[in-house]
Each structure stands twice: as structure tokens, then as C-alpha cells.
mmCIF file of C-alpha atoms (C1' of nucleotides) in Angstrom:
data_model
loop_
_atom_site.group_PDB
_atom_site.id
_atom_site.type_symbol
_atom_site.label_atom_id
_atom_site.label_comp_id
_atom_site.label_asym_id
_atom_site.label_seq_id
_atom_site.Cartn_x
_atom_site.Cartn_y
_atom_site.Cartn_z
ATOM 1 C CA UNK U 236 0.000 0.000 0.000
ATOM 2 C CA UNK U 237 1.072 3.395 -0.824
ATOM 3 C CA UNK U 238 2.131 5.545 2.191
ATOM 4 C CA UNK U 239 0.561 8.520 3.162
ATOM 5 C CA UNK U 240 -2.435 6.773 2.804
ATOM 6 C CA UNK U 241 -4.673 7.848 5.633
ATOM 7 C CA UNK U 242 -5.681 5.435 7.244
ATOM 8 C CA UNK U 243 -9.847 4.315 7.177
ATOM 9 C CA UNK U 244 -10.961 5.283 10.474
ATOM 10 C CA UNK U 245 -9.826 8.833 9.979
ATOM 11 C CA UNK U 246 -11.832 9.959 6.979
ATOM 12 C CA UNK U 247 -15.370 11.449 7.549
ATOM 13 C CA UNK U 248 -16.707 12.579 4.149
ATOM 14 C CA UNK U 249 -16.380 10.065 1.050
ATOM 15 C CA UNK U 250 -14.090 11.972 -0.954
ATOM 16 C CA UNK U 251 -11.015 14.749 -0.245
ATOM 17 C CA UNK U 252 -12.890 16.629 -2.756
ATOM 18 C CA UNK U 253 -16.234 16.520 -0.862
ATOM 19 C CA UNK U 254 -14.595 18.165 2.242
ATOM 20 C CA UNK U 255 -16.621 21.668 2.040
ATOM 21 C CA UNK U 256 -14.497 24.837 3.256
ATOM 22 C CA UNK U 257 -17.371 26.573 4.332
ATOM 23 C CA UNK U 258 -21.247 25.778 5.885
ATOM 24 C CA UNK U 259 -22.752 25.201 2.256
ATOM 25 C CA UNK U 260 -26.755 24.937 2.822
ATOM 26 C CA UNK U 261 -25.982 22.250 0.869
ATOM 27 C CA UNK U 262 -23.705 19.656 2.690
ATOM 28 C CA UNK U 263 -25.154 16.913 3.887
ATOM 29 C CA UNK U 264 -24.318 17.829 7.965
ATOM 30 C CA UNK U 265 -26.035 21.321 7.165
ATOM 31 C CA UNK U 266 -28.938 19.629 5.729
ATOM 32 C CA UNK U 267 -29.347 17.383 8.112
ATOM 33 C CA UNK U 268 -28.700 20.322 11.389
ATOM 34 C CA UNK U 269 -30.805 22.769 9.288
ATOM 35 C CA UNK U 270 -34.028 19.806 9.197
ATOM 36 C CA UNK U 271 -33.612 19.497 13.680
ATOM 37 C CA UNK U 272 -32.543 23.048 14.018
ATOM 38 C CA UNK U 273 -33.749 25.239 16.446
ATOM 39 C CA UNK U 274 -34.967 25.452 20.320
ATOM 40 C CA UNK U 275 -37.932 22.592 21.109
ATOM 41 C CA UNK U 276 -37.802 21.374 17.401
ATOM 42 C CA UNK U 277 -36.220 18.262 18.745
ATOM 43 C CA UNK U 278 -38.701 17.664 20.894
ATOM 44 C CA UNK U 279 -41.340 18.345 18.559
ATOM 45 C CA UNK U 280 -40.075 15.663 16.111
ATOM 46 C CA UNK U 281 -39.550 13.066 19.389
ATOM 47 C CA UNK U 282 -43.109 13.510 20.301
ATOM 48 C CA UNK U 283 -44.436 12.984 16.292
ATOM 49 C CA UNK U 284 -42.408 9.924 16.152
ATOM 50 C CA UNK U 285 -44.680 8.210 18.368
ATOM 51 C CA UNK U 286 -47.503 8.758 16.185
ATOM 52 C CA UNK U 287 -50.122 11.631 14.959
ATOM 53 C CA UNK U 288 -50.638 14.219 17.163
ATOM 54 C CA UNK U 289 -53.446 16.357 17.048
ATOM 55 C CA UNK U 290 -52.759 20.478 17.693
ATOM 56 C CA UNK U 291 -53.751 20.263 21.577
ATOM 57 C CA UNK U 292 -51.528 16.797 21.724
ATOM 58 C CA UNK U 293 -49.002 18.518 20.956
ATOM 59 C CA UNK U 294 -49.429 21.487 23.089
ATOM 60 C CA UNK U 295 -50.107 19.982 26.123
ATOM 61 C CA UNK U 296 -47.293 17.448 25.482
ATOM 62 C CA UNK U 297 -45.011 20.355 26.078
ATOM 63 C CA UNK U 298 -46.626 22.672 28.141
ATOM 64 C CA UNK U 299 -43.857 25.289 28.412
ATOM 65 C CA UNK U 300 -44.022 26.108 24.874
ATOM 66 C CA UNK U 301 -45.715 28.805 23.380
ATOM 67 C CA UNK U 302 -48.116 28.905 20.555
ATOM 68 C CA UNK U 303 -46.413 30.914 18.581
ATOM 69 C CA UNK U 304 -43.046 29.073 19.003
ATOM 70 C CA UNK U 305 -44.952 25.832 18.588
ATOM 71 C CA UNK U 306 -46.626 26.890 15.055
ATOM 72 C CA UNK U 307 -43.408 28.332 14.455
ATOM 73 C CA UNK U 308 -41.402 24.998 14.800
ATOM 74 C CA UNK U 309 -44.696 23.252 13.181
ATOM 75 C CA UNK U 310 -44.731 25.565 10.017
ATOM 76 C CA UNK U 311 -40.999 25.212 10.043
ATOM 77 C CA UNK U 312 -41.270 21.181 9.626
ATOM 78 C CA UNK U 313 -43.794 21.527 7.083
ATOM 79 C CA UNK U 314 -41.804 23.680 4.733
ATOM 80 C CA UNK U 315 -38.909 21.281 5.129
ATOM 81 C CA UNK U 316 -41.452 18.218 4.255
ATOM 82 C CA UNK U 317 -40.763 16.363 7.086
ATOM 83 C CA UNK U 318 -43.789 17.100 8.743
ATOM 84 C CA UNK U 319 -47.734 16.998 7.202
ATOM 85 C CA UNK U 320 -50.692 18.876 8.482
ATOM 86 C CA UNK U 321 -54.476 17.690 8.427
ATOM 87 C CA UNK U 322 -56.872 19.644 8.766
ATOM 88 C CA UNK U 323 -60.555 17.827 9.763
ATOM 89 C CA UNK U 324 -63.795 19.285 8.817
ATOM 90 C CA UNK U 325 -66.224 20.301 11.848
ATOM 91 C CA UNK U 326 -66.234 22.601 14.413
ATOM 92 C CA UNK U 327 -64.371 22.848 16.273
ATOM 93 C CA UNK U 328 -61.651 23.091 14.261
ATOM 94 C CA UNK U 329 -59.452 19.687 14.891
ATOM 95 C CA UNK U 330 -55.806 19.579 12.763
ATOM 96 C CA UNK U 331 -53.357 16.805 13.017
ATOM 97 C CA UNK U 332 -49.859 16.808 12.506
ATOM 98 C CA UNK U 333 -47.554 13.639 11.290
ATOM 99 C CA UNK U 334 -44.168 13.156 10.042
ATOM 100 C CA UNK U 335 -43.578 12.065 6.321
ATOM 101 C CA UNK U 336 -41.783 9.945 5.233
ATOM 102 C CA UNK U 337 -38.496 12.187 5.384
ATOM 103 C CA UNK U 338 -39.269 13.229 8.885
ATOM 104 C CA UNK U 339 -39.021 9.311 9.923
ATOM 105 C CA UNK U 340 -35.911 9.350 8.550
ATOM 106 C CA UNK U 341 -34.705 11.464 11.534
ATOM 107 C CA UNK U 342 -35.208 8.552 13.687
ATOM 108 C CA UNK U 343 -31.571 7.758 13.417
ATOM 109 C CA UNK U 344 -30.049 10.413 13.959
ATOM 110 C CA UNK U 345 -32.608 11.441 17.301
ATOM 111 C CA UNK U 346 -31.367 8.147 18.494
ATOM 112 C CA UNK U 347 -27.506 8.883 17.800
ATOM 113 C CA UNK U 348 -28.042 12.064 19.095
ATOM 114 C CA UNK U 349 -29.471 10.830 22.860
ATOM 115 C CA UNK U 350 -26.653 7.800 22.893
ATOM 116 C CA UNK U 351 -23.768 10.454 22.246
ATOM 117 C CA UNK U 352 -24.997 12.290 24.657
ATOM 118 C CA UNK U 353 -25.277 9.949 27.721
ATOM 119 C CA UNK U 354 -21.496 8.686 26.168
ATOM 120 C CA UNK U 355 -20.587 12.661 26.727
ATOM 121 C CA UNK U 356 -22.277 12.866 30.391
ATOM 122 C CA UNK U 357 -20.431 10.183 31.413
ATOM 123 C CA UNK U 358 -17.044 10.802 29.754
ATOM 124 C CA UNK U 359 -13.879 11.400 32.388
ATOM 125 C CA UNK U 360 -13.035 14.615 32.704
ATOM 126 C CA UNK U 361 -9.691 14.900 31.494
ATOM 127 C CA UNK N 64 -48.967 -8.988 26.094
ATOM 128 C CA UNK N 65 -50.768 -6.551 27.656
ATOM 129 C CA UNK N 66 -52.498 -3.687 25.138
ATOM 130 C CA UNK N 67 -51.723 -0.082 24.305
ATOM 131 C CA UNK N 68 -48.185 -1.067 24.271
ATOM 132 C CA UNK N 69 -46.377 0.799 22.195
ATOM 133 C CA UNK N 70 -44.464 -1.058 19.428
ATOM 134 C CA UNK N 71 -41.079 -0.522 20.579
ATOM 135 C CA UNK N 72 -39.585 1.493 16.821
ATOM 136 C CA UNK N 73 -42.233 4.012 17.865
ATOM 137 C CA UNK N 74 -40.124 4.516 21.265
ATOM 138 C CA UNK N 75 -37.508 7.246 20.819
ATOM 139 C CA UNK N 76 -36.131 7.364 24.684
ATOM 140 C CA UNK N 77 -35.511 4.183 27.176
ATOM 141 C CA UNK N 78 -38.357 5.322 29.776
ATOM 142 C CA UNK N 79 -41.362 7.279 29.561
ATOM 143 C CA UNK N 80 -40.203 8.867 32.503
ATOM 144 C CA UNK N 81 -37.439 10.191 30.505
ATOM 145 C CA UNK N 82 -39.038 11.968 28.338
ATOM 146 C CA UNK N 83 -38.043 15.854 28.738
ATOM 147 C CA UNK N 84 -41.336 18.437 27.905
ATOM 148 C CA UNK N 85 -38.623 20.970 27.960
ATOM 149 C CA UNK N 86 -34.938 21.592 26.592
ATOM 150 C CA UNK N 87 -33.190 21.140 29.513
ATOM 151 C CA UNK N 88 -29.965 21.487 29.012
ATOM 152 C CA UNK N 89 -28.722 18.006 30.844
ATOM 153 C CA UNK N 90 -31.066 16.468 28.554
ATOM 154 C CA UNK N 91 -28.574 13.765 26.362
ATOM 155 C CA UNK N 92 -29.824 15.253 23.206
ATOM 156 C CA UNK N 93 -28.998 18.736 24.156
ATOM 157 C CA UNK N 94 -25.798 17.766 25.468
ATOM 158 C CA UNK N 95 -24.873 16.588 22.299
ATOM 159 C CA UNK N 96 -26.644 19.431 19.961
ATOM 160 C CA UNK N 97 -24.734 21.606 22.019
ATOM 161 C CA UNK N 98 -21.528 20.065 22.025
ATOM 162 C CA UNK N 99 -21.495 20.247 18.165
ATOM 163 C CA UNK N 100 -23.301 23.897 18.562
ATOM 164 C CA UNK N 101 -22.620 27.007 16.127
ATOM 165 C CA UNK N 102 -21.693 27.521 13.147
ATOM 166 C CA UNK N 103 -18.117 26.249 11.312
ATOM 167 C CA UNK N 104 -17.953 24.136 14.286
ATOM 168 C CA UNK N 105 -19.013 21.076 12.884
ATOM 169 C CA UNK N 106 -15.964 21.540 10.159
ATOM 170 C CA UNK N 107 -13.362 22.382 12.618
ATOM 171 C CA UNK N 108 -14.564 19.103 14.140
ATOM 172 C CA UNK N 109 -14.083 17.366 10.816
ATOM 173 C CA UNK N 110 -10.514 18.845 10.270
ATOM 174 C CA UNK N 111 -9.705 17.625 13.579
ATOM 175 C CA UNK N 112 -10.884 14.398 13.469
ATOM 176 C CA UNK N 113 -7.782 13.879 11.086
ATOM 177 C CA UNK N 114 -5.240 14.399 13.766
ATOM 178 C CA UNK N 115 -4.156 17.246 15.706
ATOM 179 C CA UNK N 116 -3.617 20.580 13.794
ATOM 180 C CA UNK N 117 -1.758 23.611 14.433
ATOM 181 C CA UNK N 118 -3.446 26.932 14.885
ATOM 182 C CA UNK N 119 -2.332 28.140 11.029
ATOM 183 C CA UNK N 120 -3.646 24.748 9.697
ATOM 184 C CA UNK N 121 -7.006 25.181 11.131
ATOM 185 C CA UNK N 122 -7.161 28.991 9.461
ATOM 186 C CA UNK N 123 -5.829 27.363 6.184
ATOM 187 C CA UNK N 124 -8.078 24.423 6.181
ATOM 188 C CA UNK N 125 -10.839 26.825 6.213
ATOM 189 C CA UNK N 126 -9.793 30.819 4.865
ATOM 190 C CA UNK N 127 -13.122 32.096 5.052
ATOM 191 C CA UNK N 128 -13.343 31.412 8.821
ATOM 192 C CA UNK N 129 -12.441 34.584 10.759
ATOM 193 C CA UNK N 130 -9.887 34.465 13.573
ATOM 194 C CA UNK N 131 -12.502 36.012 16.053
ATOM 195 C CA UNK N 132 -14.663 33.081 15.447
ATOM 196 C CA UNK N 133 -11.537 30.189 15.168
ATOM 197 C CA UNK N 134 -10.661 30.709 18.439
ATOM 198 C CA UNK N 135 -14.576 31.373 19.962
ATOM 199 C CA UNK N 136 -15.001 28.023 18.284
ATOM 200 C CA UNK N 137 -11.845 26.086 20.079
ATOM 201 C CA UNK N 138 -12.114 27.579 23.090
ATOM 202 C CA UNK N 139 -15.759 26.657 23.028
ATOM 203 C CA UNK N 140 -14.547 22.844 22.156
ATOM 204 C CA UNK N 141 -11.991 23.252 24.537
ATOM 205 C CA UNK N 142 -14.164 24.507 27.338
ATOM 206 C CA UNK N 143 -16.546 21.257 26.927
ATOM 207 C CA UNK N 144 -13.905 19.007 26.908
ATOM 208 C CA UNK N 145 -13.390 17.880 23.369
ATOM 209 C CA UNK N 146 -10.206 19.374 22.209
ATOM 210 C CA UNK N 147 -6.997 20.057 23.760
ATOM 211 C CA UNK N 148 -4.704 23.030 23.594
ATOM 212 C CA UNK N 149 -0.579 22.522 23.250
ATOM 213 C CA UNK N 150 1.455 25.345 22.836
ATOM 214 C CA UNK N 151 5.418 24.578 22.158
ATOM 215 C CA UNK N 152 8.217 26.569 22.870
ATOM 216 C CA UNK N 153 9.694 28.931 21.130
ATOM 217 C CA UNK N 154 9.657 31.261 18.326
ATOM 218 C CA UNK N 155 7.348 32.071 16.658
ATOM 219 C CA UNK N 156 4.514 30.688 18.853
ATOM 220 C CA UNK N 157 3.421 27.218 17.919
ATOM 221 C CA UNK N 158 0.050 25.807 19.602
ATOM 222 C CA UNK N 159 -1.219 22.275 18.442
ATOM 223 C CA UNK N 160 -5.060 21.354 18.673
ATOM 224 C CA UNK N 161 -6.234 18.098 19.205
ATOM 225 C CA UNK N 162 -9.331 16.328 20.139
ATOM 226 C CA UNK N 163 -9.513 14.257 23.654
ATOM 227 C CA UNK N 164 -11.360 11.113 23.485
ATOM 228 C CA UNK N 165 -14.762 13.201 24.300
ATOM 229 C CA UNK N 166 -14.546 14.906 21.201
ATOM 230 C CA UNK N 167 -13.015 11.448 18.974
ATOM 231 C CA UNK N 168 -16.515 10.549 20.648
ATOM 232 C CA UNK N 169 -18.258 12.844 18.546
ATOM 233 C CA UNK N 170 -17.465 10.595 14.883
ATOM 234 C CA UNK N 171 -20.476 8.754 15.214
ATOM 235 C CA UNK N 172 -22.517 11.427 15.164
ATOM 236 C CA UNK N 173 -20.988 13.135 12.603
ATOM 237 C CA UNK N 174 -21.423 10.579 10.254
ATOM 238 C CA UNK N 175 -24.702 10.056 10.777
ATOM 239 C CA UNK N 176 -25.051 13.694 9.960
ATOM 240 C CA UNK N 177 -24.107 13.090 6.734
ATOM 241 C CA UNK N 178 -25.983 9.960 6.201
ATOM 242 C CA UNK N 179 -29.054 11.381 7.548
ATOM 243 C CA UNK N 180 -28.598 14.702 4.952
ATOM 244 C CA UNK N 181 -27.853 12.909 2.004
ATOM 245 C CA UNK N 182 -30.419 10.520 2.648
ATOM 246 C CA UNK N 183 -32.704 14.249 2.983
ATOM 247 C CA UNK N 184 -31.684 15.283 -0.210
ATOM 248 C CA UNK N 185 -32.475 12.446 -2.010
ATOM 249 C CA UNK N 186 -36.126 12.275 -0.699
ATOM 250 C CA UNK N 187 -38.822 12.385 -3.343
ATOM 251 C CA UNK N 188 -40.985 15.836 -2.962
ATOM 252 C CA UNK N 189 -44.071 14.241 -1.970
ATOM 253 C "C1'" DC Z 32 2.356 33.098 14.763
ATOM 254 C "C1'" DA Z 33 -1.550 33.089 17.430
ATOM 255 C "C1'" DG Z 34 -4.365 35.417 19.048
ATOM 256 C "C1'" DT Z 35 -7.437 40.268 21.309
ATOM 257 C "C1'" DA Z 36 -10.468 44.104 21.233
ATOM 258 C "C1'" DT Z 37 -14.546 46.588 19.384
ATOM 259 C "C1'" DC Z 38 -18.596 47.495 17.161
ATOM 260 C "C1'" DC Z 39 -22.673 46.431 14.832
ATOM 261 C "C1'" DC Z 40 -26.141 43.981 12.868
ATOM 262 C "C1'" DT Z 41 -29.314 40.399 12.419
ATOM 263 C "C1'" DG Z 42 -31.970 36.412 13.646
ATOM 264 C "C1'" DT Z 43 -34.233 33.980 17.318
ATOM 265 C "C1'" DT Z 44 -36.712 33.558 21.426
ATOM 266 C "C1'" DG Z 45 -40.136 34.627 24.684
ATOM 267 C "C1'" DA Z 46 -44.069 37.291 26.866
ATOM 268 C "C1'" DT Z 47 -48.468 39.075 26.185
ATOM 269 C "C1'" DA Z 48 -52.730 39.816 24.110
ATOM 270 C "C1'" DC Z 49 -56.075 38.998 20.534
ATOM 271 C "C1'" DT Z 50 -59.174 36.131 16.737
ATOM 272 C "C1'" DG Z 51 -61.770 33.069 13.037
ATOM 273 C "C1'" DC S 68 -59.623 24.792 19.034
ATOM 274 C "C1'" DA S 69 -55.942 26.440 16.538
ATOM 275 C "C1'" DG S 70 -53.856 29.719 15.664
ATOM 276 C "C1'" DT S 71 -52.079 35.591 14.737
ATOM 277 C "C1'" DA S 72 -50.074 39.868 16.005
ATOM 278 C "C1'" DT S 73 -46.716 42.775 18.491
ATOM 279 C "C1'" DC S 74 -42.944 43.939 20.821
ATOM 280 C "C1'" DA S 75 -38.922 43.636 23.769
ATOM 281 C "C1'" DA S 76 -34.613 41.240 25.004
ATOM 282 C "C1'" DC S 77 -30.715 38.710 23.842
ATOM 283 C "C1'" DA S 78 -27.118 35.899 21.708
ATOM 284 C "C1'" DG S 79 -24.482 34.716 17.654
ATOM 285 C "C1'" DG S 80 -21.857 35.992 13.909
ATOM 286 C "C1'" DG S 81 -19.051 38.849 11.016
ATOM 287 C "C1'" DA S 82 -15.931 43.061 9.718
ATOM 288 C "C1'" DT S 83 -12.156 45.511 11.066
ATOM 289 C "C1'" DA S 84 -8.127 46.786 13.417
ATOM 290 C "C1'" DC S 85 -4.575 45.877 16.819
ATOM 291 C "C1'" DT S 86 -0.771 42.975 19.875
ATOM 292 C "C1'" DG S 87 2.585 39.760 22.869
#
DNA sequence: CAGTATCCCTGTTGATACTG
DNA sequence: CAGTATCAACAGGGATACTG
């Protein structure tokens, strides 16, 4: 093998060439930070992963958070398409939220998120 | 089995009880979204994640990054306990970064970053 | 070389009150 | 019930210039 070669567990993106200089909307890391960014949206997404959640659900699932945050972060997920809104006929007015199919596909990274976390809590401190 | 349990892919954290309905910041997820918090600092992570790096390297590896904001960013990383400063001796002044195994901690997530963005990007508009 | 010191500007968050 | 509308407060980020 050639030297200089470095060595597998050291890379992070596919190719040299990949490796962005700068936070381009469009590397995959920004993507994925933009789709989970900001204050409660995390907790937003936890609670939809359990299933549809109607407007009130939601609300009272997280009681410290205001409506205008919450439609904020709710509007936010929408425009992303990770998150779909249903609105029911009848008064009164009853809309349910759900993830797509894209907004499962945060699962993973919800999940690497927590388990990094505890593996951070309980690091030594140095 | 007894009903209404939950099918366990629908459970994002171990207990019920651990559930958060707020940010808090000792929360694992937060610990984590804020170990890997603003901007550039997921790239400085990257660079890192190489090997250790003098001071110049880092501002080469990524020009458009200001000094101010360089050194917020690794004293930040430095003040949670994923990277370590060493300066050397002599002239000029010569200081090595490096990450401690809290911050090697971090690959994980990173990839899954990326996995999780690209696998964003290639979602069908539905 | 490896930082500091300022200033400013903008986006985000939160509190409060109101509405179809 | 499911939102809107305002406004005030703050933190983050960048430009510029300077230093041990």
C-alpha cells in the first residue's frame, strides 16, 4: 500500500474533494442540522415519532411552549417536508400533525443524538 | 402482552419517565446538539478528526473562517472538553489542537449527519 | 504566529394579548 | 380549538483593526 495513505478510520466525508471549506446549505451535515434546528424542534419531532398528534396533543405534550413558538417549529417542519398537516372538517376546528416519510428518517439520527450524549455525560473529565 | 403497548420502533427514549417536555440542558440530546453547537464548528470538528492541527492549519483548512470566530469556536470545544490546547516553545509561537477522546466521541454522530442529509436530499418531494 | 479588542447587525426567542 | 399579532430582550456571527 502506498504511504501517506490515511488510514480508514480517519476519513469522515467520502471523498477529499467533498470536504466543504465553508457551511454550504448544501452539505449533507447542514442539511441534516438545518431539518432538527432550532430550540424545542427536537422535541417536537420526538413527540411525532410516536404517532399523529393532534394540535392540543401537541401542546399539552409540552406545556412550556408557546403557541407561537410551537406553530413556528410546526410551520418550520412543514416547509422542510418532514412534517404533514391535516386539517378535519367540523367545528371545532381539529388539525393533526404527522411526520412524512423524510421526517421518519430522523429517527436515526434522534437516536444517535441521545446515545452520544449519555457517552458525553459520562465521559472522564480529562 | 398486555395492550396499548407501544411497538417498541415508535419509542424514541428508554423510559417514559425520561421523556423531557422541555430543553433542559442536561437532557442527552442537548448535550450533544450543544456540544457540536454554532456555526463552522461542525468543520473544525471534521478537520480535527484527522489528527491534531496547528493553529495556522485550522485557518488554512478553512480561509473564510475569521480568527474572532476560530478561536470562539476552540475555546468553546476546549471549554466542553473535546479538544486540547498545546502550545510549544519557542519562536514564533506554535500551539497544536487536538481532540480528547470526548470529542473522537463525537465521529459517530458526525457521520450520521451526513448519512441522515444525504439521505434528505435524495427524498422524493411528496 | 496566534491570538485580542470593538462594534454592529441580524436572527431567534419569549411574553403578552387577541381572533376566526 | 388552533392559531395571529406585536414587541422587547438577547445571543451569535461577522468586519475591522490591533498585539505579545
Amino acid at each position: 500500500m502506498a504511504h501517506r495513505t490515511v488510514s480508514a478510520d480517519r476519513v469522515l466525508v467520502p471523498t477529499a474533494a467533498g470536504a466543504t471549506r465553508r457551511p454550504e446549505p448544501d452539505c449533507p451535515v447542514e442539511v441534516a442540522l438545518a431539518a432538527i434546528s432550532g430550540r424545542w424542534t427536537t422535541l417536537v419531532l420526538r413527540d411525532l415519532m410516536a404517532g399523529p398528534l393532534a394540535y392540543g396533543e401537541l401542546r399539552r405534550g409540552l406545556p412550556e411552549l408557546s403557541d407561537k413558538v410551537l406553530v413556528e417549529r410546526l410551520t418550520a417542519l412543514r416547509d422542510r417536508g418532514l412534517v404533514a398537516r391535516h386539517e378535519h372538517a367540523g367545528f371545532p376546528t381539529r388539525v393533526v400533525y404527522e411526520l412524512t416519510d423524510a421526517g421518519r428518517a430522523l429517527r436515526p439520527l434522534l437516536v444517535e443524538l441521545y446515545r452520544t450524549g449519555e457517552e458525553l455525560q459520562q465521559a472522564p473529565r480529562t
